[in-house]
mmCIF file of C-alpha atoms in Angstrom:
data_model
loop_
_atom_site.group_PDB
_atom_site.id
_atom_site.type_symbol
_atom_site.label_atom_id
_atom_site.label_comp_id
_atom_site.label_asym_id
_atom_site.label_seq_id
_atom_site.Cartn_x
_atom_site.Cartn_y
_atom_site.Cartn_z
ATOM 1 C CA UNK A 211 -5.938 -18.856 -6.518
ATOM 2 C CA UNK A 212 -9.725 -17.418 -6.717
ATOM 3 C CA UNK A 213 -10.704 -18.576 -3.224
ATOM 4 C CA UNK A 214 -8.294 -17.232 -1.554
ATOM 5 C CA UNK A 215 -9.002 -14.228 -3.943
ATOM 6 C CA UNK A 216 -13.074 -14.512 -2.292
ATOM 7 C CA UNK A 217 -11.951 -15.034 1.049
ATOM 8 C CA UNK A 218 -10.559 -12.142 1.762
ATOM 9 C CA UNK A 219 -13.081 -9.999 -0.008
ATOM 10 C CA UNK A 220 -15.596 -11.120 2.493
ATOM 11 C CA UNK A 221 -13.337 -10.847 5.185
ATOM 12 C CA UNK A 222 -12.328 -6.689 4.266
ATOM 13 C CA UNK A 223 -15.875 -6.830 3.283
ATOM 14 C CA UNK A 224 -17.190 -7.239 7.075
ATOM 15 C CA UNK A 225 -14.014 -4.896 8.545
ATOM 16 C CA UNK A 226 -15.620 -2.351 6.291
ATOM 17 C CA UNK A 227 -18.940 -3.004 7.466
ATOM 18 C CA UNK A 228 -18.404 -3.124 11.113
ATOM 19 C CA UNK A 229 -15.706 -0.213 11.606
ATOM 20 C CA UNK A 230 -16.753 2.048 13.774
ATOM 21 C CA UNK A 231 -14.162 5.063 11.975
ATOM 22 C CA UNK A 232 -15.934 5.689 8.845
ATOM 23 C CA UNK A 233 -13.020 6.144 7.323
ATOM 24 C CA UNK A 234 -11.275 2.829 7.853
ATOM 25 C CA UNK A 235 -14.713 1.849 6.410
ATOM 26 C CA UNK A 236 -13.300 3.999 3.170
ATOM 27 C CA UNK A 237 -10.132 2.606 3.279
ATOM 28 C CA UNK A 238 -11.344 -1.032 3.440
ATOM 29 C CA UNK A 239 -13.890 0.078 0.249
ATOM 30 C CA UNK A 240 -11.584 0.528 -2.290
ATOM 31 C CA UNK A 241 -9.024 -2.061 -0.860
ATOM 32 C CA UNK A 242 -11.948 -4.181 -1.376
ATOM 33 C CA UNK A 243 -12.336 -2.605 -5.605
ATOM 34 C CA UNK A 244 -8.861 -3.576 -5.759
ATOM 35 C CA UNK A 245 -8.811 -7.647 -5.294
ATOM 36 C CA UNK A 246 -12.143 -7.325 -7.598
ATOM 37 C CA UNK A 247 -10.861 -5.916 -9.418
ATOM 38 C CA UNK A 248 -8.144 -8.585 -9.628
ATOM 39 C CA UNK A 249 -10.620 -11.240 -9.939
ATOM 40 C CA UNK A 250 -12.336 -9.571 -12.571
ATOM 41 C CA UNK A 251 -8.615 -9.673 -14.099
ATOM 42 C CA UNK A 252 -7.856 -13.520 -13.460
ATOM 43 C CA UNK A 253 -11.538 -14.860 -14.239
ATOM 44 C CA UNK A 254 -9.654 -13.821 -18.195
ATOM 45 C CA UNK A 255 -12.146 -9.755 -18.373
ATOM 46 C CA UNK A 256 -9.495 -7.659 -18.886
ATOM 47 C CA UNK A 257 -12.589 -4.834 -19.986
ATOM 48 C CA UNK A 258 -14.053 -5.440 -17.014
ATOM 49 C CA UNK A 259 -11.574 -5.444 -14.393
ATOM 50 C CA UNK A 260 -10.576 -1.810 -15.991
ATOM 51 C CA UNK A 261 -13.747 -0.443 -15.569
ATOM 52 C CA UNK A 262 -13.895 -1.576 -11.708
ATOM 53 C CA UNK A 263 -10.546 -0.044 -11.403
ATOM 54 C CA UNK A 264 -10.892 3.054 -12.249
ATOM 55 C CA UNK A 265 -14.407 3.841 -10.801
ATOM 56 C CA UNK A 266 -13.744 1.612 -7.749
ATOM 57 C CA UNK A 267 -9.799 2.712 -6.905
ATOM 58 C CA UNK A 268 -10.176 5.587 -7.900
ATOM 59 C CA UNK A 269 -13.452 7.278 -8.230
ATOM 60 C CA UNK A 270 -16.009 5.993 -5.829
ATOM 61 C CA UNK A 271 -13.020 6.358 -3.102
ATOM 62 C CA UNK A 272 -12.565 9.918 -4.096
ATOM 63 C CA UNK A 273 -16.867 10.575 -3.845
ATOM 64 C CA UNK A 274 -16.927 8.795 -0.373
ATOM 65 C CA UNK A 275 -14.528 10.910 0.737
ATOM 66 C CA UNK A 276 -16.132 13.594 0.195
ATOM 67 C CA UNK A 277 -19.082 12.463 1.689
ATOM 68 C CA UNK A 278 -17.146 11.730 5.096
ATOM 69 C CA UNK A 279 -15.346 15.214 5.020
ATOM 70 C CA UNK A 280 -18.825 16.887 4.745
ATOM 71 C CA UNK A 281 -19.813 15.364 7.991
ATOM 72 C CA UNK A 282 -19.162 17.136 10.805
ATOM 73 C CA UNK A 283 -17.253 14.286 13.807
ATOM 74 C CA UNK A 284 -19.404 13.893 16.698
ATOM 75 C CA UNK A 285 -17.628 16.026 19.938
ATOM 76 C CA UNK A 286 -16.541 13.086 22.497
ATOM 77 C CA UNK A 287 -18.420 15.230 25.390
ATOM 78 C CA UNK B 242 10.428 -22.117 -17.908
ATOM 79 C CA UNK B 243 9.362 -19.108 -18.263
ATOM 80 C CA UNK B 244 5.610 -19.836 -17.172
ATOM 81 C CA UNK B 245 6.275 -21.382 -13.793
ATOM 82 C CA UNK B 246 9.256 -18.889 -13.135
ATOM 83 C CA UNK B 247 5.635 -16.513 -13.376
ATOM 84 C CA UNK B 248 3.586 -18.026 -11.465
ATOM 85 C CA UNK B 249 5.725 -19.408 -8.941
ATOM 86 C CA UNK B 250 5.486 -15.427 -8.419
ATOM 87 C CA UNK B 251 2.534 -14.738 -8.780
ATOM 88 C CA UNK B 252 2.001 -16.753 -5.821
ATOM 89 C CA UNK B 253 5.136 -14.583 -3.498
ATOM 90 C CA UNK B 254 2.578 -11.975 -4.829
ATOM 91 C CA UNK B 255 -0.068 -12.820 -3.091
ATOM 92 C CA UNK B 256 2.020 -14.502 -0.235
ATOM 93 C CA UNK B 257 2.939 -11.059 0.351
ATOM 94 C CA UNK B 258 -0.614 -9.477 0.105
ATOM 95 C CA UNK B 259 -1.831 -11.380 3.006
ATOM 96 C CA UNK B 260 0.401 -10.016 6.085
ATOM 97 C CA UNK B 261 -0.558 -6.354 4.072
ATOM 98 C CA UNK B 262 -3.356 -6.725 4.794
ATOM 99 C CA UNK B 263 -3.139 -7.911 8.458
ATOM 100 C CA UNK B 264 -1.374 -4.535 9.180
ATOM 101 C CA UNK B 265 -4.300 -3.012 6.965
ATOM 102 C CA UNK B 266 -6.683 -4.831 9.061
ATOM 103 C CA UNK B 267 -5.443 -3.863 13.103
ATOM 104 C CA UNK B 268 -3.073 -0.593 11.810
ATOM 105 C CA UNK B 269 -3.576 1.172 14.974
ATOM 106 C CA UNK B 270 -2.906 4.858 13.923
ATOM 107 C CA UNK B 271 -4.287 5.970 10.286
ATOM 108 C CA UNK B 272 -0.731 6.174 8.597
ATOM 109 C CA UNK B 273 -0.759 2.445 9.331
ATOM 110 C CA UNK B 274 -3.508 1.792 7.085
ATOM 111 C CA UNK B 275 -2.225 3.882 4.926
ATOM 112 C CA UNK B 276 1.038 2.376 3.902
ATOM 113 C CA UNK B 277 -0.982 -0.598 4.145
ATOM 114 C CA UNK B 278 -2.909 0.213 1.373
ATOM 115 C CA UNK B 279 0.158 1.930 -0.757
ATOM 116 C CA UNK B 280 2.157 -1.976 -0.277
ATOM 117 C CA UNK B 281 -1.616 -3.755 -1.814
ATOM 118 C CA UNK B 282 -1.814 -1.274 -4.222
ATOM 119 C CA UNK B 283 1.454 -1.910 -5.630
ATOM 120 C CA UNK B 284 1.674 -5.370 -4.917
ATOM 121 C CA UNK B 285 -1.721 -5.841 -7.223
ATOM 122 C CA UNK B 286 0.624 -3.862 -9.546
ATOM 123 C CA UNK B 287 3.297 -6.218 -9.736
ATOM 124 C CA UNK B 288 0.680 -9.038 -9.608
ATOM 125 C CA UNK B 289 -1.644 -7.777 -12.726
ATOM 126 C CA UNK B 290 1.569 -7.018 -14.723
ATOM 127 C CA UNK B 291 3.582 -10.394 -14.132
ATOM 128 C CA UNK B 292 -0.191 -12.463 -14.961
ATOM 129 C CA UNK B 293 -0.618 -10.020 -17.802
ATOM 130 C CA UNK B 294 2.613 -10.859 -19.518
ATOM 131 C CA UNK B 295 1.607 -14.604 -18.591
ATOM 132 C CA UNK B 296 -0.666 -14.432 -20.627
ATOM 133 C CA UNK B 297 0.696 -12.449 -23.471
ATOM 134 C CA UNK B 298 -2.257 -10.493 -24.720
ATOM 135 C CA UNK B 299 -1.252 -6.696 -24.350
ATOM 136 C CA UNK B 300 -4.912 -6.120 -22.747
ATOM 137 C CA UNK B 301 -4.047 -6.878 -20.584
ATOM 138 C CA UNK B 302 -1.615 -4.821 -19.361
ATOM 139 C CA UNK B 303 -3.700 -1.332 -19.726
ATOM 140 C CA UNK B 304 -5.672 -2.773 -16.881
ATOM 141 C CA UNK B 305 -2.154 -2.060 -14.828
ATOM 142 C CA UNK B 306 -1.944 1.437 -15.919
ATOM 143 C CA UNK B 307 -5.562 2.313 -15.718
ATOM 144 C CA UNK B 308 -5.539 1.333 -12.084
ATOM 145 C CA UNK B 309 -2.280 2.509 -11.209
ATOM 146 C CA UNK B 310 -3.853 6.021 -12.677
ATOM 147 C CA UNK B 311 -6.242 5.997 -10.686
ATOM 148 C CA UNK B 312 -4.868 3.843 -7.431
ATOM 149 C CA UNK B 313 -2.946 7.083 -7.028
ATOM 150 C CA UNK B 314 -5.619 8.968 -6.410
ATOM 151 C CA UNK B 315 -7.970 7.862 -4.772
ATOM 152 C CA UNK B 316 -5.444 7.775 -2.403
ATOM 153 C CA UNK B 317 -4.306 10.849 -2.856
ATOM 154 C CA UNK B 318 -7.841 11.842 -1.822
ATOM 155 C CA UNK B 319 -7.568 10.070 1.654
ATOM 156 C CA UNK B 320 -4.531 11.300 2.358
ATOM 157 C CA UNK B 321 -6.276 14.288 2.190
ATOM 158 C CA UNK B 322 -8.484 13.939 4.319
ATOM 159 C CA UNK B 323 -6.378 12.177 6.969
ATOM 160 C CA UNK B 324 -4.977 15.911 7.011
ATOM 161 C CA UNK B 325 -7.469 17.779 8.445
ATOM 162 C CA UNK B 326 -8.406 14.766 10.172
ATOM 163 C CA UNK B 327 -5.231 14.104 11.446
ATOM 164 C CA UNK B 328 -4.843 17.537 12.630
ATOM 165 C CA UNK B 329 -7.236 18.688 14.373
ATOM 166 C CA UNK B 330 -7.680 14.773 16.086
ATOM 167 C CA UNK B 331 -3.640 16.317 17.405
ATOM 168 C CA UNK B 332 -4.947 19.000 18.271
ATOM 169 C CA UNK B 333 -7.801 17.874 19.475
ATOM 170 C CA UNK B 334 -6.135 16.431 22.230
ATOM 171 C CA UNK B 335 -4.475 19.443 23.338
ATOM 172 C CA UNK B 336 -5.661 21.978 22.755
ATOM 173 C CA UNK B 337 -9.855 21.432 24.023
ATOM 174 C CA UNK C 260 17.468 -24.575 -21.737
ATOM 175 C CA UNK C 261 17.588 -21.867 -19.716
ATOM 176 C CA UNK C 262 17.173 -18.377 -21.525
ATOM 177 C CA UNK C 263 19.723 -15.746 -20.373
ATOM 178 C CA UNK C 264 16.848 -13.781 -20.021
ATOM 179 C CA UNK C 265 14.708 -16.808 -17.663
ATOM 180 C CA UNK C 266 18.557 -16.158 -14.594
ATOM 181 C CA UNK C 267 18.005 -12.412 -15.000
ATOM 182 C CA UNK C 268 14.366 -12.667 -14.592
ATOM 183 C CA UNK C 269 15.166 -14.758 -11.755
ATOM 184 C CA UNK C 270 17.927 -12.439 -10.369
ATOM 185 C CA UNK C 271 15.565 -9.911 -10.184
ATOM 186 C CA UNK C 272 12.343 -12.645 -9.426
ATOM 187 C CA UNK C 273 14.990 -13.250 -5.939
ATOM 188 C CA UNK C 274 15.679 -9.751 -5.624
ATOM 189 C CA UNK C 275 12.282 -9.424 -4.570
ATOM 190 C CA UNK C 276 11.890 -11.776 -2.666
ATOM 191 C CA UNK C 277 14.422 -10.754 -0.595
ATOM 192 C CA UNK C 278 13.418 -6.660 -0.528
ATOM 193 C CA UNK C 279 9.629 -8.094 0.142
ATOM 194 C CA UNK C 280 10.940 -9.861 2.663
ATOM 195 C CA UNK C 281 12.787 -7.947 4.480
ATOM 196 C CA UNK C 282 9.536 -4.771 3.868
ATOM 197 C CA UNK C 283 7.175 -7.579 5.415
ATOM 198 C CA UNK C 284 9.149 -8.739 8.261
ATOM 199 C CA UNK C 285 9.992 -4.869 9.029
ATOM 200 C CA UNK C 286 6.356 -3.821 8.959
ATOM 201 C CA UNK C 287 5.193 -5.437 11.721
ATOM 202 C CA UNK C 288 8.495 -5.671 13.829
ATOM 203 C CA UNK C 289 8.975 -0.985 13.929
ATOM 204 C CA UNK C 290 6.958 0.410 16.248
ATOM 205 C CA UNK C 291 6.110 3.496 15.419
ATOM 206 C CA UNK C 292 4.731 4.631 12.252
ATOM 207 C CA UNK C 293 7.893 5.998 10.257
ATOM 208 C CA UNK C 294 9.391 3.872 10.931
ATOM 209 C CA UNK C 295 7.130 1.277 9.054
ATOM 210 C CA UNK C 296 6.739 3.898 6.313
ATOM 211 C CA UNK C 297 10.835 3.030 5.166
ATOM 212 C CA UNK C 298 10.462 -0.444 5.945
ATOM 213 C CA UNK C 299 6.354 -0.421 3.563
ATOM 214 C CA UNK C 300 8.293 1.572 0.902
ATOM 215 C CA UNK C 301 10.521 -0.836 0.827
ATOM 216 C CA UNK C 302 8.954 -3.979 -0.243
ATOM 217 C CA UNK C 303 5.853 -1.653 -1.983
ATOM 218 C CA UNK C 304 8.322 0.534 -4.270
ATOM 219 C CA UNK C 305 11.458 -1.652 -4.504
ATOM 220 C CA UNK C 306 10.486 -5.222 -4.593
ATOM 221 C CA UNK C 307 7.854 -3.807 -7.657
ATOM 222 C CA UNK C 308 9.802 -2.612 -9.436
ATOM 223 C CA UNK C 309 11.900 -5.306 -9.277
ATOM 224 C CA UNK C 310 8.852 -7.518 -10.723
ATOM 225 C CA UNK C 311 8.864 -5.488 -13.191
ATOM 226 C CA UNK C 312 11.616 -5.430 -14.648
ATOM 227 C CA UNK C 313 11.623 -9.272 -14.115
ATOM 228 C CA UNK C 314 8.319 -9.720 -16.248
ATOM 229 C CA UNK C 315 10.189 -6.690 -19.392
ATOM 230 C CA UNK C 316 13.572 -9.402 -19.976
ATOM 231 C CA UNK C 317 9.937 -12.113 -20.536
ATOM 232 C CA UNK C 318 7.944 -10.206 -22.675
ATOM 233 C CA UNK C 319 7.076 -12.002 -25.324
ATOM 234 C CA UNK C 320 6.475 -8.904 -28.010
ATOM 235 C CA UNK C 321 7.163 -5.387 -27.868
ATOM 236 C CA UNK C 322 3.401 -3.880 -28.111
ATOM 237 C CA UNK C 323 3.805 -5.898 -24.469
ATOM 238 C CA UNK C 324 7.228 -4.520 -23.180
ATOM 239 C CA UNK C 325 6.897 -0.712 -24.175
ATOM 240 C CA UNK C 326 3.562 -1.144 -21.624
ATOM 241 C CA UNK C 327 5.664 -2.263 -19.487
ATOM 242 C CA UNK C 328 8.362 0.572 -19.268
ATOM 243 C CA UNK C 329 5.104 3.217 -19.598
ATOM 244 C CA UNK C 330 3.586 1.497 -16.263
ATOM 245 C CA UNK C 331 7.409 0.846 -14.693
ATOM 246 C CA UNK C 332 7.708 5.347 -15.289
ATOM 247 C CA UNK C 333 4.453 6.467 -13.515
ATOM 248 C CA UNK C 334 5.226 3.231 -10.550
ATOM 249 C CA UNK C 335 8.049 5.602 -9.887
ATOM 250 C CA UNK C 336 6.304 8.709 -10.250
ATOM 251 C CA UNK C 337 3.293 7.529 -7.887
ATOM 252 C CA UNK C 338 5.004 5.173 -5.045
ATOM 253 C CA UNK C 339 7.270 7.105 -3.563
ATOM 254 C CA UNK C 340 4.455 10.243 -4.135
ATOM 255 C CA UNK C 341 2.252 7.960 -1.524
ATOM 256 C CA UNK C 342 4.849 7.432 0.530
ATOM 257 C CA UNK C 343 6.058 11.019 0.981
ATOM 258 C CA UNK C 344 2.596 12.804 1.405
ATOM 259 C CA UNK C 345 1.888 10.009 4.086
ATOM 260 C CA UNK C 346 5.472 10.866 6.529
ATOM 261 C CA UNK C 347 4.619 14.549 5.865
ATOM 262 C CA UNK C 348 0.829 14.538 6.800
ATOM 263 C CA UNK C 349 2.157 12.653 9.541
ATOM 264 C CA UNK C 350 4.942 14.614 10.640
ATOM 265 C CA UNK C 351 2.045 17.615 10.122
ATOM 266 C CA UNK C 352 -0.161 16.317 12.360
ATOM 267 C CA UNK C 353 2.303 16.525 15.494
ATOM 268 C CA UNK C 354 2.733 12.418 15.452
ATOM 269 C CA UNK C 355 6.552 12.507 16.993
ATOM 270 C CA UNK C 356 8.981 9.702 16.281
ATOM 271 C CA UNK C 357 9.655 7.014 18.242
ATOM 272 C CA UNK C 358 12.890 7.618 20.405
ATOM 273 C CA UNK C 359 14.255 4.681 22.683
ATOM 274 C CA UNK C 360 13.661 5.154 26.419
ATOM 275 C CA UNK C 361 16.588 7.153 28.176
ATOM 276 C CA UNK C 362 18.242 4.704 30.912
ATOM 277 C CA UNK C 363 19.384 6.604 32.989
ATOM 278 C CA UNK C 364 22.775 4.056 35.202
ATOM 279 C CA UNK C 365 22.972 6.281 38.305
ATOM 280 C CA UNK C 366 20.529 7.737 40.472
ATOM 281 C CA UNK C 367 17.911 6.631 42.317
ATOM 282 C CA UNK C 368 15.551 4.185 38.739
ATOM 283 C CA UNK C 369 13.072 7.198 38.686
ATOM 284 C CA UNK C 370 10.732 6.324 35.435
ATOM 285 C CA UNK C 371 12.451 7.464 32.198
ATOM 286 C CA UNK C 372 9.495 7.603 29.807
ATOM 287 C CA UNK C 373 8.835 10.153 27.016
ATOM 288 C CA UNK C 374 8.175 12.135 29.394
ATOM 289 C CA UNK C 375 11.584 13.687 30.273
ATOM 290 C CA UNK C 376 12.930 14.293 26.635
ATOM 291 C CA UNK C 377 12.090 18.006 25.146
ATOM 292 C CA UNK C 378 9.151 18.005 23.065
ATOM 293 C CA UNK C 379 9.259 20.065 19.752
ATOM 294 C CA UNK C 380 8.105 22.945 19.206
ATOM 295 C CA UNK C 381 4.459 22.685 17.563
#
């Protein structure tokens, strides 16, 4: 179970790095924080999982989206 | 017997989350990715609750509740941002 | 021996598996984000709520059962709203729902792509 989550974590992080569209990266990042919260949960660390869930899924996604929103999309010439 | 039931159900939920992840990675339009993200957080919540009942400690279920609330907030942020991007994507195609 | 609670929980989990399989298969077979959304929320909401009810039956003590009830209530609020928001934003962005191409029985076999269908006024 833990190995599967680790593999999924690697795949998601690689995807969020190599994707061209910023927003798909942010969506992948929120999935990464979801899987890492699950991992902490499985490794018998509920309080760390609470923090990771609160920060990862909630706050950091909002901050990323906020940052992307202020950038302009390059007009396709 | 209950332990077997809970354990098996956790594996089933993990089995469901793999195709959802594939849909999230492949999804052509942004709407598919959001749909996949919505399902993924639901499945993760189910997994958390099952694991919490199996461990038997009440603190484990607080993780699930916190995750549900903040997952919904993050989802709203992404969806709201996507609203503007989608509208200018489709308008961009027609008017520009 | 099998308690009544375990049998009921097994029933809930079995229905969760059925909904989950239906939803996930639908997620891949439907051609259009809207229909995928329907299949997806089927898997993501219905299956998970039945898992919650099964877990509620198996809860060892009252502290856990109360928390599961709170989670069920909040999940029933947040998941369908999320699905509705996605549908609303894709609809506002002008994505037309998928329609099967027109099959013309008589007349020469001209192309029957979407253009013949009147696009809805923006």
